[in-house]
N, CA, C and O atoms as CSV, one atom per row, in Angstrom:
chain,resi,resn,atom,element,x,y,z
A,1,MET,N,N,-9.159,-3.945,-37.155
A,1,MET,CA,C,-10.358,-3.551,-36.454
A,1,MET,C,C,-10.646,-4.509,-35.288
A,1,MET,O,O,-11.006,-4.060,-34.200
A,2,THR,N,N,-10.493,-5.793,-35.500
A,2,THR,CA,C,-10.743,-6.788,-34.459
A,2,THR,C,C,-9.776,-6.598,-33.290
A,2,THR,O,O,-10.158,-6.749,-32.130
A,3,LYS,N,N,-8.530,-6.269,-33.602
A,3,LYS,CA,C,-7.531,-6.058,-32.558
A,3,LYS,C,C,-7.906,-4.851,-31.699
A,3,LYS,O,O,-7.763,-4.890,-30.477
A,4,LYS,N,N,-8.384,-3.779,-32.335
A,4,LYS,CA,C,-8.791,-2.583,-31.590
A,4,LYS,C,C,-9.979,-2.898,-30.683
A,4,LYS,O,O,-10.042,-2.422,-29.550
A,5,LEU,N,N,-10.904,-3.688,-31.177
A,5,LEU,CA,C,-12.079,-4.065,-30.386
A,5,LEU,C,C,-11.658,-4.921,-29.186
A,5,LEU,O,O,-12.187,-4.754,-28.088
A,6,LEU,N,N,-10.729,-5.817,-29.392
A,6,LEU,CA,C,-10.229,-6.660,-28.312
A,6,LEU,C,C,-9.546,-5.814,-27.241
A,6,LEU,O,O,-9.775,-6.019,-26.049
A,7,VAL,N,N,-8.712,-4.871,-27.658
A,7,VAL,CA,C,-8.022,-3.996,-26.718
A,7,VAL,C,C,-9.026,-3.140,-25.947
A,7,VAL,O,O,-8.881,-2.966,-24.737
A,8,LEU,N,N,-10.022,-2.615,-26.614
A,8,LEU,CA,C,-11.050,-1.804,-25.970
A,8,LEU,C,C,-11.835,-2.632,-24.958
A,8,LEU,O,O,-12.088,-2.174,-23.843
A,9,THR,N,N,-12.217,-3.834,-25.335
A,9,THR,CA,C,-12.959,-4.723,-24.437
A,9,THR,C,C,-12.118,-5.069,-23.212
A,9,THR,O,O,-12.616,-5.039,-22.087
A,10,LEU,N,N,-10.864,-5.393,-23.424
A,10,LEU,CA,C,-9.971,-5.705,-22.320
A,10,LEU,C,C,-9.838,-4.506,-21.384
A,10,LEU,O,O,-9.842,-4.667,-20.164
A,11,GLY,N,N,-9.723,-3.325,-21.942
A,11,GLY,CA,C,-9.625,-2.107,-21.136
A,11,GLY,C,C,-10.859,-1.898,-20.272
A,11,GLY,O,O,-10.745,-1.522,-19.106
A,12,ILE,N,N,-12.025,-2.137,-20.831
A,12,ILE,CA,C,-13.279,-1.978,-20.089
A,12,ILE,C,C,-13.356,-2.998,-18.954
A,12,ILE,O,O,-13.760,-2.661,-17.841
A,13,VAL,N,N,-12.974,-4.231,-19.232
A,13,VAL,CA,C,-12.995,-5.278,-18.201
A,13,VAL,C,C,-12.038,-4.927,-17.068
A,13,VAL,O,O,-12.406,-5.035,-15.898
A,14,LEU,N,N,-10.827,-4.512,-17.392
A,14,LEU,CA,C,-9.848,-4.158,-16.359
A,14,LEU,C,C,-10.310,-2.961,-15.544
A,14,LEU,O,O,-10.117,-2.932,-14.329
A,15,PHE,N,N,-10.911,-1.982,-16.186
A,15,PHE,CA,C,-11.444,-0.817,-15.479
A,15,PHE,C,C,-12.539,-1.239,-14.511
A,15,PHE,O,O,-12.589,-0.765,-13.376
A,16,SER,N,N,-13.411,-2.126,-14.960
A,16,SER,CA,C,-14.496,-2.621,-14.117
A,16,SER,C,C,-13.950,-3.371,-12.902
A,16,SER,O,O,-14.431,-3.177,-11.785
A,17,LEU,N,N,-12.951,-4.224,-13.117
A,17,LEU,CA,C,-12.343,-4.954,-12.002
A,17,LEU,C,C,-11.678,-4.001,-11.018
A,17,LEU,O,O,-11.733,-4.221,-9.808
A,18,ASN,N,N,-11.047,-2.939,-11.530
A,18,ASN,CA,C,-10.408,-1.961,-10.661
A,18,ASN,C,C,-11.445,-1.250,-9.796
A,18,ASN,O,O,-11.201,-1.022,-8.611
A,19,LEU,N,N,-12.597,-0.895,-10.365
A,19,LEU,CA,C,-13.651,-0.253,-9.584
A,19,LEU,C,C,-14.159,-1.181,-8.492
A,19,LEU,O,O,-14.388,-0.745,-7.364
A,20,LYS,N,N,-14.336,-2.450,-8.815
A,20,LYS,CA,C,-14.800,-3.418,-7.819
A,20,LYS,C,C,-13.755,-3.611,-6.730
A,20,LYS,O,O,-14.102,-3.766,-5.559
A,21,ALA,N,N,-12.492,-3.603,-7.101
A,21,ALA,CA,C,-11.428,-3.735,-6.100
A,21,ALA,C,C,-11.438,-2.530,-5.168
A,21,ALA,O,O,-11.285,-2.686,-3.956
A,22,GLN,N,N,-11.614,-1.338,-5.715
A,22,GLN,CA,C,-11.665,-0.143,-4.876
A,22,GLN,C,C,-12.841,-0.222,-3.902
A,22,GLN,O,O,-12.722,0.179,-2.744
A,23,GLU,N,N,-13.965,-0.735,-4.372
A,23,GLU,CA,C,-15.128,-0.927,-3.511
A,23,GLU,C,C,-14.779,-1.909,-2.386
A,23,GLU,O,O,-15.167,-1.696,-1.237
A,24,SER,N,N,-14.063,-2.963,-2.706
A,24,SER,CA,C,-13.646,-3.941,-1.703
A,24,SER,C,C,-12.784,-3.279,-0.643
A,24,SER,O,O,-12.946,-3.541,0.549
A,25,PHE,N,N,-11.866,-2.419,-1.078
A,25,PHE,CA,C,-10.968,-1.761,-0.144
A,25,PHE,C,C,-11.740,-0.876,0.830
A,25,PHE,O,O,-11.418,-0.823,2.017
A,26,GLU,N,N,-12.748,-0.189,0.331
A,26,GLU,CA,C,-13.519,0.705,1.191
A,26,GLU,C,C,-14.343,-0.076,2.216
A,26,GLU,O,O,-14.533,0.385,3.341
A,27,LYS,N,N,-14.821,-1.230,1.836
A,27,LYS,CA,C,-15.655,-2.025,2.736
A,27,LYS,C,C,-14.840,-2.901,3.684
A,27,LYS,O,O,-15.376,-3.421,4.663
A,28,TRP,N,N,-13.570,-3.065,3.405
A,28,TRP,CA,C,-12.716,-3.906,4.235
A,28,TRP,C,C,-11.425,-3.137,4.520
A,28,TRP,O,O,-10.436,-3.306,3.806
A,29,PRO,N,N,-11.425,-2.290,5.561
A,29,PRO,CA,C,-10.270,-1.434,5.839
A,29,PRO,C,C,-8.944,-2.190,5.989
A,29,PRO,O,O,-7.901,-1.681,5.581
A,30,ALA,N,N,-8.968,-3.380,6.561
A,30,ALA,CA,C,-7.724,-4.141,6.716
A,30,ALA,C,C,-7.145,-4.519,5.349
A,30,ALA,O,O,-5.926,-4.569,5.183
A,31,LEU,N,N,-8.004,-4.779,4.389
A,31,LEU,CA,C,-7.550,-5.084,3.029
A,31,LEU,C,C,-6.967,-3.834,2.385
A,31,LEU,O,O,-5.949,-3.895,1.696
A,32,LYS,N,N,-7.617,-2.709,2.615
A,32,LYS,CA,C,-7.131,-1.423,2.081
A,32,LYS,C,C,-5.751,-1.105,2.648
A,32,LYS,O,O,-4.860,-0.678,1.914
A,33,ASN,N,N,-5.572,-1.314,3.953
A,33,ASN,CA,C,-4.286,-1.031,4.591
A,33,ASN,C,C,-3.181,-1.941,4.055
A,33,ASN,O,O,-2.047,-1.504,3.860
A,34,PHE,N,N,-3.521,-3.207,3.819
A,34,PHE,CA,C,-2.540,-4.124,3.244
A,34,PHE,C,C,-2.174,-3.669,1.835
A,34,PHE,O,O,-1.003,-3.683,1.457
A,35,HIS,N,N,-3.176,-3.267,1.062
A,35,HIS,CA,C,-2.947,-2.812,-0.310
A,35,HIS,C,C,-1.979,-1.636,-0.355
A,35,HIS,O,O,-1.122,-1.565,-1.236
A,36,THR,N,N,-2.115,-0.720,0.590
A,36,THR,CA,C,-1.231,0.446,0.624
A,36,THR,C,C,0.229,0.008,0.720
A,36,THR,O,O,1.078,0.501,-0.023
A,37,VAL,N,N,0.516,-0.905,1.622
A,37,VAL,CA,C,1.907,-1.328,1.825
A,37,VAL,C,C,2.403,-2.196,0.669
A,37,VAL,O,O,3.541,-2.039,0.226
A,38,ILE,N,N,1.573,-3.099,0.181
A,38,ILE,CA,C,2.036,-3.958,-0.919
A,38,ILE,C,C,2.322,-3.121,-2.167
A,38,ILE,O,O,3.282,-3.391,-2.888
A,39,SER,N,N,1.501,-2.117,-2.421
A,39,SER,CA,C,1.745,-1.296,-3.614
A,39,SER,C,C,3.000,-0.440,-3.458
A,39,SER,O,O,3.702,-0.182,-4.436
A,40,GLN,N,N,3.282,-0.001,-2.237
A,40,GLN,CA,C,4.456,0.841,-2.008
A,40,GLN,C,C,5.752,0.030,-1.946
A,40,GLN,O,O,6.841,0.605,-1.948
A,41,THR,N,N,5.647,-1.268,-1.894
A,41,THR,CA,C,6.843,-2.113,-1.888
A,41,THR,C,C,7.022,-2.853,-3.210
A,41,THR,O,O,8.148,-3.025,-3.678
A,42,LEU,N,N,5.920,-3.290,-3.811
A,42,LEU,CA,C,6.020,-4.066,-5.048
A,42,LEU,C,C,6.462,-3.219,-6.234
A,42,LEU,O,O,7.352,-3.622,-6.983
A,43,HIS,N,N,5.856,-2.061,-6.411
A,43,HIS,CA,C,6.165,-1.261,-7.606
A,43,HIS,C,C,7.643,-0.848,-7.678
A,43,HIS,O,O,8.243,-0.955,-8.747
A,44,PRO,N,N,8.246,-0.381,-6.582
A,44,PRO,CA,C,9.693,-0.114,-6.658
A,44,PRO,C,C,10.509,-1.391,-6.921
A,44,PRO,O,O,11.500,-1.355,-7.650
A,45,ALA,N,N,10.089,-2.516,-6.324
A,45,ALA,CA,C,10.816,-3.777,-6.514
A,45,ALA,C,C,10.784,-4.211,-7.975
A,45,ALA,O,O,11.763,-4.751,-8.490
A,46,GLU,N,N,9.663,-3.974,-8.636
A,46,GLU,CA,C,9.559,-4.334,-10.056
A,46,GLU,C,C,10.536,-3.536,-10.904
A,46,GLU,O,O,10.912,-3.954,-11.998
A,47,GLU,N,N,10.941,-2.383,-10.388
A,47,GLU,CA,C,11.905,-1.537,-11.104
A,47,GLU,C,C,13.327,-1.743,-10.593
A,47,GLU,O,O,14.236,-0.990,-10.941
A,48,GLY,N,N,13.509,-2.777,-9.760
A,48,GLY,CA,C,14.842,-3.112,-9.278
A,48,GLY,C,C,15.211,-2.522,-7.925
A,48,GLY,O,O,16.327,-2.735,-7.451
A,49,ASN,N,N,14.303,-1.787,-7.293
A,49,ASN,CA,C,14.577,-1.173,-5.992
A,49,ASN,C,C,13.904,-1.990,-4.891
A,49,ASN,O,O,12.704,-1.854,-4.649
A,50,LEU,N,N,14.685,-2.832,-4.234
A,50,LEU,CA,C,14.131,-3.667,-3.167
A,50,LEU,C,C,14.245,-3.032,-1.790
A,50,LEU,O,O,13.840,-3.632,-0.794
A,51,SER,N,N,14.781,-1.848,-1.726
A,51,SER,CA,C,14.928,-1.166,-0.442
A,51,SER,C,C,13.604,-1.017,0.309
A,51,SER,O,O,13.569,-1.298,1.507
A,52,PRO,N,N,12.503,-0.586,-0.342
A,52,PRO,CA,C,11.243,-0.460,0.398
A,52,PRO,C,C,10.756,-1.775,1.008
A,52,PRO,O,O,10.298,-1.786,2.151
A,53,VAL,N,N,10.845,-2.875,0.271
A,53,VAL,CA,C,10.368,-4.147,0.826
A,53,VAL,C,C,11.306,-4.627,1.935
A,53,VAL,O,O,10.854,-5.236,2.905
A,54,LYS,N,N,12.576,-4.363,1.802
A,54,LYS,CA,C,13.508,-4.761,2.854
A,54,LYS,C,C,13.249,-3.969,4.132
A,54,LYS,O,O,13.375,-4.505,5.233
A,55,LYS,N,N,12.893,-2.713,3.988
A,55,LYS,CA,C,12.609,-1.869,5.154
A,55,LYS,C,C,11.232,-2.139,5.749
A,55,LYS,O,O,11.021,-1.939,6.945
A,56,ARG,N,N,10.283,-2.602,4.907
A,56,ARG,CA,C,8.890,-2.670,5.348
A,56,ARG,C,C,8.305,-4.074,5.385
A,56,ARG,O,O,7.091,-4.227,5.514
A,57,SER,N,N,9.137,-5.098,5.275
A,57,SER,CA,C,8.592,-6.465,5.282
A,57,SER,C,C,7.885,-6.773,6.595
A,57,SER,O,O,6.870,-7.469,6.606
A,58,GLY,N,N,8.410,-6.263,7.693
A,58,GLY,CA,C,7.754,-6.456,8.987
A,58,GLY,C,C,6.398,-5.764,9.038
A,58,GLY,O,O,5.440,-6.298,9.597
A,59,GLU,N,N,6.325,-4.578,8.453
A,59,GLU,CA,C,5.056,-3.848,8.391
A,59,GLU,C,C,4.059,-4.590,7.496
A,59,GLU,O,O,2.871,-4.666,7.807
A,60,LEU,N,N,4.547,-5.125,6.404
A,60,LEU,CA,C,3.688,-5.902,5.510
A,60,LEU,C,C,3.129,-7.116,6.248
A,60,LEU,O,O,1.947,-7.436,6.117
A,61,LEU,N,N,3.970,-7.782,7.014
A,61,LEU,CA,C,3.516,-8.921,7.819
A,61,LEU,C,C,2.484,-8.461,8.850
A,61,LEU,O,O,1.466,-9.126,9.047
A,62,GLN,N,N,2.737,-7.351,9.494
A,62,GLN,CA,C,1.790,-6.824,10.491
A,62,GLN,C,C,0.427,-6.553,9.849
A,62,GLN,O,O,-0.605,-6.877,10.437
A,63,LYS,N,N,0.414,-5.967,8.657
A,63,LYS,CA,C,-0.851,-5.706,7.963
A,63,LYS,C,C,-1.534,-7.016,7.577
A,63,LYS,O,O,-2.761,-7.108,7.601
A,64,ALA,N,N,-0.747,-8.019,7.224
A,64,ALA,CA,C,-1.311,-9.332,6.894
A,64,ALA,C,C,-1.925,-9.978,8.133
A,64,ALA,O,O,-2.977,-10.612,8.050
A,65,VAL,N,N,-1.272,-9.818,9.275
A,65,VAL,CA,C,-1.807,-10.356,10.532
A,65,VAL,C,C,-3.136,-9.674,10.852
A,65,VAL,O,O,-4.110,-10.338,11.207
A,66,LEU,N,N,-3.171,-8.359,10.727
A,66,LEU,CA,C,-4.409,-7.617,11.010
A,66,LEU,C,C,-5.527,-8.015,10.044
A,66,LEU,O,O,-6.689,-8.113,10.439
A,67,LEU,N,N,-5.174,-8.241,8.789
A,67,LEU,CA,C,-6.162,-8.704,7.814
A,67,LEU,C,C,-6.664,-10.091,8.194
A,67,LEU,O,O,-7.863,-10.365,8.139
A,68,HIS,N,N,-5.748,-10.951,8.577
A,68,HIS,CA,C,-6.067,-12.320,8.973
A,68,HIS,C,C,-6.993,-12.339,10.185
A,68,HIS,O,O,-7.861,-13.206,10.291
A,69,GLN,N,N,-6.812,-11.390,11.094
A,69,GLN,CA,C,-7.611,-11.329,12.313
A,69,GLN,C,C,-8.907,-10.535,12.146
A,69,GLN,O,O,-9.781,-10.591,13.011
A,70,SER,N,N,-9.035,-9.810,11.060
A,70,SER,CA,C,-10.198,-8.941,10.880
A,70,SER,C,C,-11.449,-9.748,10.524
A,70,SER,O,O,-11.374,-10.865,10.012
A,71,ASP,N,N,-12.583,-9.145,10.812
A,71,ASP,CA,C,-13.849,-9.742,10.399
A,71,ASP,C,C,-14.007,-9.540,8.905
A,71,ASP,O,O,-13.729,-8.462,8.379
A,72,ILE,N,N,-14.452,-10.578,8.229
A,72,ILE,CA,C,-14.697,-10.479,6.792
A,72,ILE,C,C,-16.034,-9.777,6.607
A,72,ILE,O,O,-17.046,-10.230,7.141
A,73,PRO,N,N,-16.054,-8.679,5.859
A,73,PRO,CA,C,-17.302,-7.943,5.678
A,73,PRO,C,C,-18.385,-8.790,5.014
A,73,PRO,O,O,-18.108,-9.696,4.229
A,74,VAL,N,N,-19.618,-8.460,5.359
A,74,VAL,CA,C,-20.765,-9.120,4.730
A,74,VAL,C,C,-20.635,-8.929,3.220
A,74,VAL,O,O,-20.312,-7.838,2.752
A,75,GLY,N,N,-20.876,-9.953,2.495
A,75,GLY,CA,C,-20.773,-9.892,1.042
A,75,GLY,C,C,-19.459,-10.437,0.512
A,75,GLY,O,O,-19.368,-10.810,-0.657
A,76,PHE,N,N,-18.434,-10.488,1.367
A,76,PHE,CA,C,-17.139,-11.017,0.941
A,76,PHE,C,C,-16.875,-12.400,1.510
A,76,PHE,O,O,-15.906,-13.057,1.128
A,77,SER,N,N,-17.721,-12.838,2.408
A,77,SER,CA,C,-17.555,-14.154,3.008
A,77,SER,C,C,-18.124,-15.200,2.067
A,77,SER,O,O,-19.292,-15.579,2.156
A,78,ARG,N,N,-17.284,-15.646,1.179
A,78,ARG,CA,C,-17.684,-16.648,0.187
A,78,ARG,C,C,-16.617,-17.716,0.088
A,78,ARG,O,O,-15.517,-17.554,0.616
A,79,PRO,N,N,-16.931,-18.781,-0.571
A,79,PRO,CA,C,-15.969,-19.890,-0.642
A,79,PRO,C,C,-14.576,-19.432,-1.095
A,79,PRO,O,O,-14.423,-18.710,-2.079
A,80,GLY,N,N,-13.599,-19.870,-0.358
A,80,GLY,CA,C,-12.214,-19.591,-0.719
A,80,GLY,C,C,-11.589,-18.391,-0.026
A,80,GLY,O,O,-10.366,-18.252,-0.038
A,81,ILE,N,N,-12.387,-17.522,0.576
A,81,ILE,CA,C,-11.812,-16.299,1.135
A,81,ILE,C,C,-10.949,-16.580,2.371
A,81,ILE,O,O,-9.870,-16.005,2.511
A,82,ILE,N,N,-11.408,-17.446,3.254
A,82,ILE,CA,C,-10.628,-17.716,4.473
A,82,ILE,C,C,-9.287,-18.371,4.130
A,82,ILE,O,O,-8.258,-17.926,4.639
A,83,PRO,N,N,-9.256,-19.399,3.298
A,83,PRO,CA,C,-7.946,-19.964,2.934
A,83,PRO,C,C,-7.057,-18.959,2.196
A,83,PRO,O,O,-5.837,-18.977,2.362
A,84,ALA,N,N,-7.653,-18.087,1.388
A,84,ALA,CA,C,-6.856,-17.097,0.651
A,84,ALA,C,C,-6.209,-16.094,1.606
A,84,ALA,O,O,-5.047,-15.728,1.434
A,85,VAL,N,N,-6.957,-15.657,2.603
A,85,VAL,CA,C,-6.413,-14.724,3.594
A,85,VAL,C,C,-5.315,-15.415,4.406
A,85,VAL,O,O,-4.289,-14.807,4.710
A,86,HIS,N,N,-5.527,-16.662,4.749
A,86,HIS,CA,C,-4.511,-17.413,5.494
A,86,HIS,C,C,-3.239,-17.586,4.658
A,86,HIS,O,O,-2.128,-17.453,5.170
A,87,LYS,N,N,-3.412,-17.876,3.398
A,87,LYS,CA,C,-2.258,-18.046,2.508
A,87,LYS,C,C,-1.484,-16.727,2.382
A,87,LYS,O,O,-0.254,-16.735,2.324
A,88,LEU,N,N,-2.194,-15.605,2.340
A,88,LEU,CA,C,-1.536,-14.303,2.290
A,88,LEU,C,C,-0.708,-14.072,3.557
A,88,LEU,O,O,0.422,-13.589,3.492
A,89,TYR,N,N,-1.276,-14.418,4.685
A,89,TYR,CA,C,-0.554,-14.297,5.953
A,89,TYR,C,C,0.728,-15.147,5.924
A,89,TYR,O,O,1.802,-14.668,6.286
A,90,LEU,N,N,0.606,-16.402,5.493
A,90,LEU,CA,C,1.770,-17.293,5.447
A,90,LEU,C,C,2.840,-16.778,4.479
A,90,LEU,O,O,4.033,-16.829,4.780
A,91,ALA,N,N,2.407,-16.285,3.325
A,91,ALA,CA,C,3.359,-15.757,2.335
A,91,ALA,C,C,4.052,-14.506,2.873
A,91,ALA,O,O,5.243,-14.306,2.636
A,92,SER,N,N,3.320,-13.673,3.587
A,92,SER,CA,C,3.904,-12.457,4.168
A,92,SER,C,C,4.921,-12.808,5.257
A,92,SER,O,O,5.972,-12.174,5.355
A,93,ALA,N,N,4.608,-13.812,6.067
A,93,ALA,CA,C,5.540,-14.266,7.109
A,93,ALA,C,C,6.811,-14.841,6.473
A,93,ALA,O,O,7.919,-14.592,6.950
A,94,ALA,N,N,6.642,-15.602,5.403
A,94,ALA,CA,C,7.800,-16.181,4.705
A,94,ALA,C,C,8.667,-15.082,4.097
A,94,ALA,O,O,9.895,-15.152,4.165
A,95,LEU,N,N,8.042,-14.076,3.509
A,95,LEU,CA,C,8.791,-12.957,2.933
A,95,LEU,C,C,9.593,-12.237,4.014
A,95,LEU,O,O,10.770,-11.931,3.818
A,96,ASP,N,N,8.961,-11.970,5.145
A,96,ASP,CA,C,9.657,-11.281,6.228
A,96,ASP,C,C,10.874,-12.093,6.687
A,96,ASP,O,O,11.923,-11.521,6.984
A,97,LYS,N,N,10.740,-13.403,6.745
A,97,LYS,CA,C,11.870,-14.259,7.131
A,97,LYS,C,C,13.006,-14.172,6.104
A,97,LYS,O,O,14.181,-14.123,6.468
A,98,LEU,N,N,12.638,-14.155,4.816
A,98,LEU,CA,C,13.662,-14.030,3.768
A,98,LEU,C,C,14.436,-12.728,3.918
A,98,LEU,O,O,15.663,-12.705,3.819
A,99,VAL,N,N,13.705,-11.646,4.156
A,99,VAL,CA,C,14.349,-10.334,4.301
A,99,VAL,C,C,15.266,-10.336,5.529
A,99,VAL,O,O,16.399,-9.859,5.457
A,100,LYS,N,N,14.786,-10.864,6.639
A,100,LYS,CA,C,15.586,-10.886,7.871
A,100,LYS,C,C,16.827,-11.764,7.730
A,100,LYS,O,O,17.850,-11.499,8.363
A,101,ARG,N,N,16.743,-12.806,6.904
A,101,ARG,CA,C,17.898,-13.686,6.669
A,101,ARG,C,C,18.851,-13.097,5.629
A,101,ARG,O,O,19.931,-13.638,5.390
A,102,LYS,N,N,18.443,-11.987,5.012
A,102,LYS,CA,C,19.258,-11.279,4.016
A,102,LYS,C,C,19.653,-12.184,2.845
A,102,LYS,O,O,20.812,-12.239,2.432
A,103,VAL,N,N,18.644,-12.889,2.328
A,103,VAL,CA,C,18.887,-13.764,1.180
A,103,VAL,C,C,19.057,-12.920,-0.083
A,103,VAL,O,O,18.910,-11.698,-0.055
A,104,GLU,N,N,19.364,-13.585,-1.174
A,104,GLU,CA,C,19.550,-12.907,-2.459
A,104,GLU,C,C,18.299,-12.130,-2.851
A,104,GLU,O,O,17.178,-12.537,-2.544
A,105,ASP,N,N,18.506,-11.010,-3.531
A,105,ASP,CA,C,17.398,-10.157,-3.952
A,105,ASP,C,C,16.377,-10.901,-4.806
A,105,ASP,O,O,15.176,-10.657,-4.698
A,106,LYS,N,N,16.855,-11.809,-5.653
A,106,LYS,CA,C,15.912,-12.521,-6.521
A,106,LYS,C,C,14.939,-13.373,-5.705
A,106,LYS,O,O,13.791,-13.560,-6.110
A,107,LEU,N,N,15.388,-13.892,-4.559
A,107,LEU,CA,C,14.506,-14.675,-3.697
A,107,LEU,C,C,13.504,-13.775,-2.975
A,107,LEU,O,O,12.343,-14.142,-2.792
A,108,ILE,N,N,13.964,-12.602,-2.570
A,108,ILE,CA,C,13.059,-11.635,-1.937
A,108,ILE,C,C,12.003,-11.186,-2.939
A,108,ILE,O,O,10.820,-11.103,-2.607
A,109,LEU,N,N,12.425,-10.901,-4.153
A,109,LEU,CA,C,11.480,-10.483,-5.196
A,109,LEU,C,C,10.463,-11.593,-5.471
A,109,LEU,O,O,9.274,-11.317,-5.634
A,110,ALA,N,N,10.917,-12.822,-5.522
A,110,ALA,CA,C,10.002,-13.952,-5.742
A,110,ALA,C,C,9.012,-14.071,-4.588
A,110,ALA,O,O,7.832,-14.341,-4.810
A,111,GLY,N,N,9.482,-13.872,-3.363
A,111,GLY,CA,C,8.594,-13.907,-2.201
A,111,GLY,C,C,7.574,-12.787,-2.230
A,111,GLY,O,O,6.407,-12.991,-1.896
A,112,LEU,N,N,8.015,-11.603,-2.632
A,112,LEU,CA,C,7.109,-10.453,-2.734
A,112,LEU,C,C,6.054,-10.697,-3.804
A,112,LEU,O,O,4.886,-10.358,-3.615
A,113,LYS,N,N,6.455,-11.277,-4.917
A,113,LYS,CA,C,5.487,-11.584,-5.975
A,113,LYS,C,C,4.475,-12.624,-5.496
A,113,LYS,O,O,3.305,-12.570,-5.873
A,114,GLN,N,N,4.915,-13.560,-4.677
A,114,GLN,CA,C,3.998,-14.562,-4.113
A,114,GLN,C,C,2.964,-13.875,-3.226
A,114,GLN,O,O,1.775,-14.188,-3.295
A,115,VAL,N,N,3.414,-12.944,-2.399
A,115,VAL,CA,C,2.494,-12.179,-1.544
A,115,VAL,C,C,1.500,-11.416,-2.421
A,115,VAL,O,O,0.298,-11.412,-2.153
A,116,HIS,N,N,2.008,-10.782,-3.455
A,116,HIS,CA,C,1.148,-10.012,-4.354
A,116,HIS,C,C,0.118,-10.910,-5.043
A,116,HIS,O,O,-1.045,-10.529,-5.178
A,117,ASP,N,N,0.534,-12.081,-5.472
A,117,ASP,CA,C,-0.396,-13.024,-6.100
A,117,ASP,C,C,-1.500,-13.439,-5.128
A,117,ASP,O,O,-2.666,-13.541,-5.510
A,118,CYS,N,N,-1.127,-13.674,-3.876
A,118,CYS,CA,C,-2.120,-14.025,-2.849
A,118,CYS,C,C,-3.099,-12.875,-2.636
A,118,CYS,O,O,-4.303,-13.090,-2.501
A,119,PHE,N,N,-2.575,-11.665,-2.609
A,119,PHE,CA,C,-3.419,-10.481,-2.463
A,119,PHE,C,C,-4.426,-10.404,-3.610
A,119,PHE,O,O,-5.610,-10.154,-3.387
A,120,HIS,N,N,-3.952,-10.618,-4.825
A,120,HIS,CA,C,-4.856,-10.534,-5.977
A,120,HIS,C,C,-5.893,-11.657,-5.978
A,120,HIS,O,O,-6.989,-11.479,-6.510
A,121,THR,N,N,-5.572,-12.781,-5.407
A,121,THR,CA,C,-6.568,-13.845,-5.256
A,121,THR,C,C,-7.707,-13.354,-4.371
A,121,THR,O,O,-8.880,-13.560,-4.681
A,122,ILE,N,N,-7.352,-12.705,-3.274
A,122,ILE,CA,C,-8.371,-12.167,-2.363
A,122,ILE,C,C,-9.218,-11.120,-3.066
A,122,ILE,O,O,-10.445,-11.150,-2.970
A,123,VAL,N,N,-8.585,-10.204,-3.765
A,123,VAL,CA,C,-9.322,-9.162,-4.485
A,123,VAL,C,C,-10.248,-9.785,-5.526
A,123,VAL,O,O,-11.377,-9.331,-5.716
A,124,GLY,N,N,-9.765,-10.820,-6.192
A,124,GLY,CA,C,-10.596,-11.505,-7.180
A,124,GLY,C,C,-11.831,-12.126,-6.555
A,124,GLY,O,O,-12.927,-12.038,-7.109
A,125,ILE,N,N,-11.655,-12.754,-5.401
A,125,ILE,CA,C,-12.791,-13.358,-4.703
A,125,ILE,C,C,-13.769,-12.268,-4.283
A,125,ILE,O,O,-14.981,-12.425,-4.425
A,126,CYS,N,N,-13.236,-11.160,-3.763
A,126,CYS,CA,C,-14.091,-10.056,-3.314
A,126,CYS,C,C,-14.806,-9.376,-4.479
A,126,CYS,O,O,-15.919,-8.875,-4.319
A,127,SER,N,N,-14.179,-9.359,-5.633
A,127,SER,CA,C,-14.760,-8.693,-6.803
A,127,SER,C,C,-15.775,-9.550,-7.524
A,127,SER,O,O,-16.554,-9.045,-8.333
A,128,ASP,N,N,-15.775,-10.827,-7.246
A,128,ASP,CA,C,-16.665,-11.764,-7.936
A,128,ASP,C,C,-18.019,-11.807,-7.232
A,128,ASP,O,O,-18.420,-12.822,-6.663
A,129,LYS,N,N,-18.702,-10.673,-7.293
A,129,LYS,CA,C,-19.999,-10.561,-6.595
A,129,LYS,C,C,-21.074,-11.356,-7.298
A,129,LYS,O,O,-21.220,-11.303,-8.519
A,130,LYS,N,N,-21.812,-12.082,-6.512
A,130,LYS,CA,C,-22.929,-12.866,-7.042
A,130,LYS,C,C,-24.271,-12.185,-6.735
A,130,LYS,O,O,-25.312,-12.612,-7.235
A,131,ASP,N,N,-24.244,-11.107,-5.898
A,131,ASP,CA,C,-25.502,-10.459,-5.523
A,131,ASP,C,C,-25.968,-9.455,-6.534
A,131,ASP,O,O,-27.013,-8.832,-6.350
């Protein structure tokens, strides 16, 4: 019974975080655009298909640049957001360099996961509403 309650509670928390993330995407179009590309490259890579990230690493970097240059919406400008966005930009640039240098797939996958982790840091900051 305790295990079922834990699983149910975890499910509710994850659902709530997903709703807050979707709200973040709607209020910050540059974040939404980055999310589209990262999801279309990461999920195939997790299944062993690195072709999308190899083809779209430049696009991912471009979306990171646009996010980096975008105005942070009111309500999301809180401690840590600017460094997190900058780190995402740097990780995206590093990934694009790895792809262009045609390094081993495991290194590209590691770079993509780093970009994804940076993205989730931003979403976490945006979802942690204090208002």
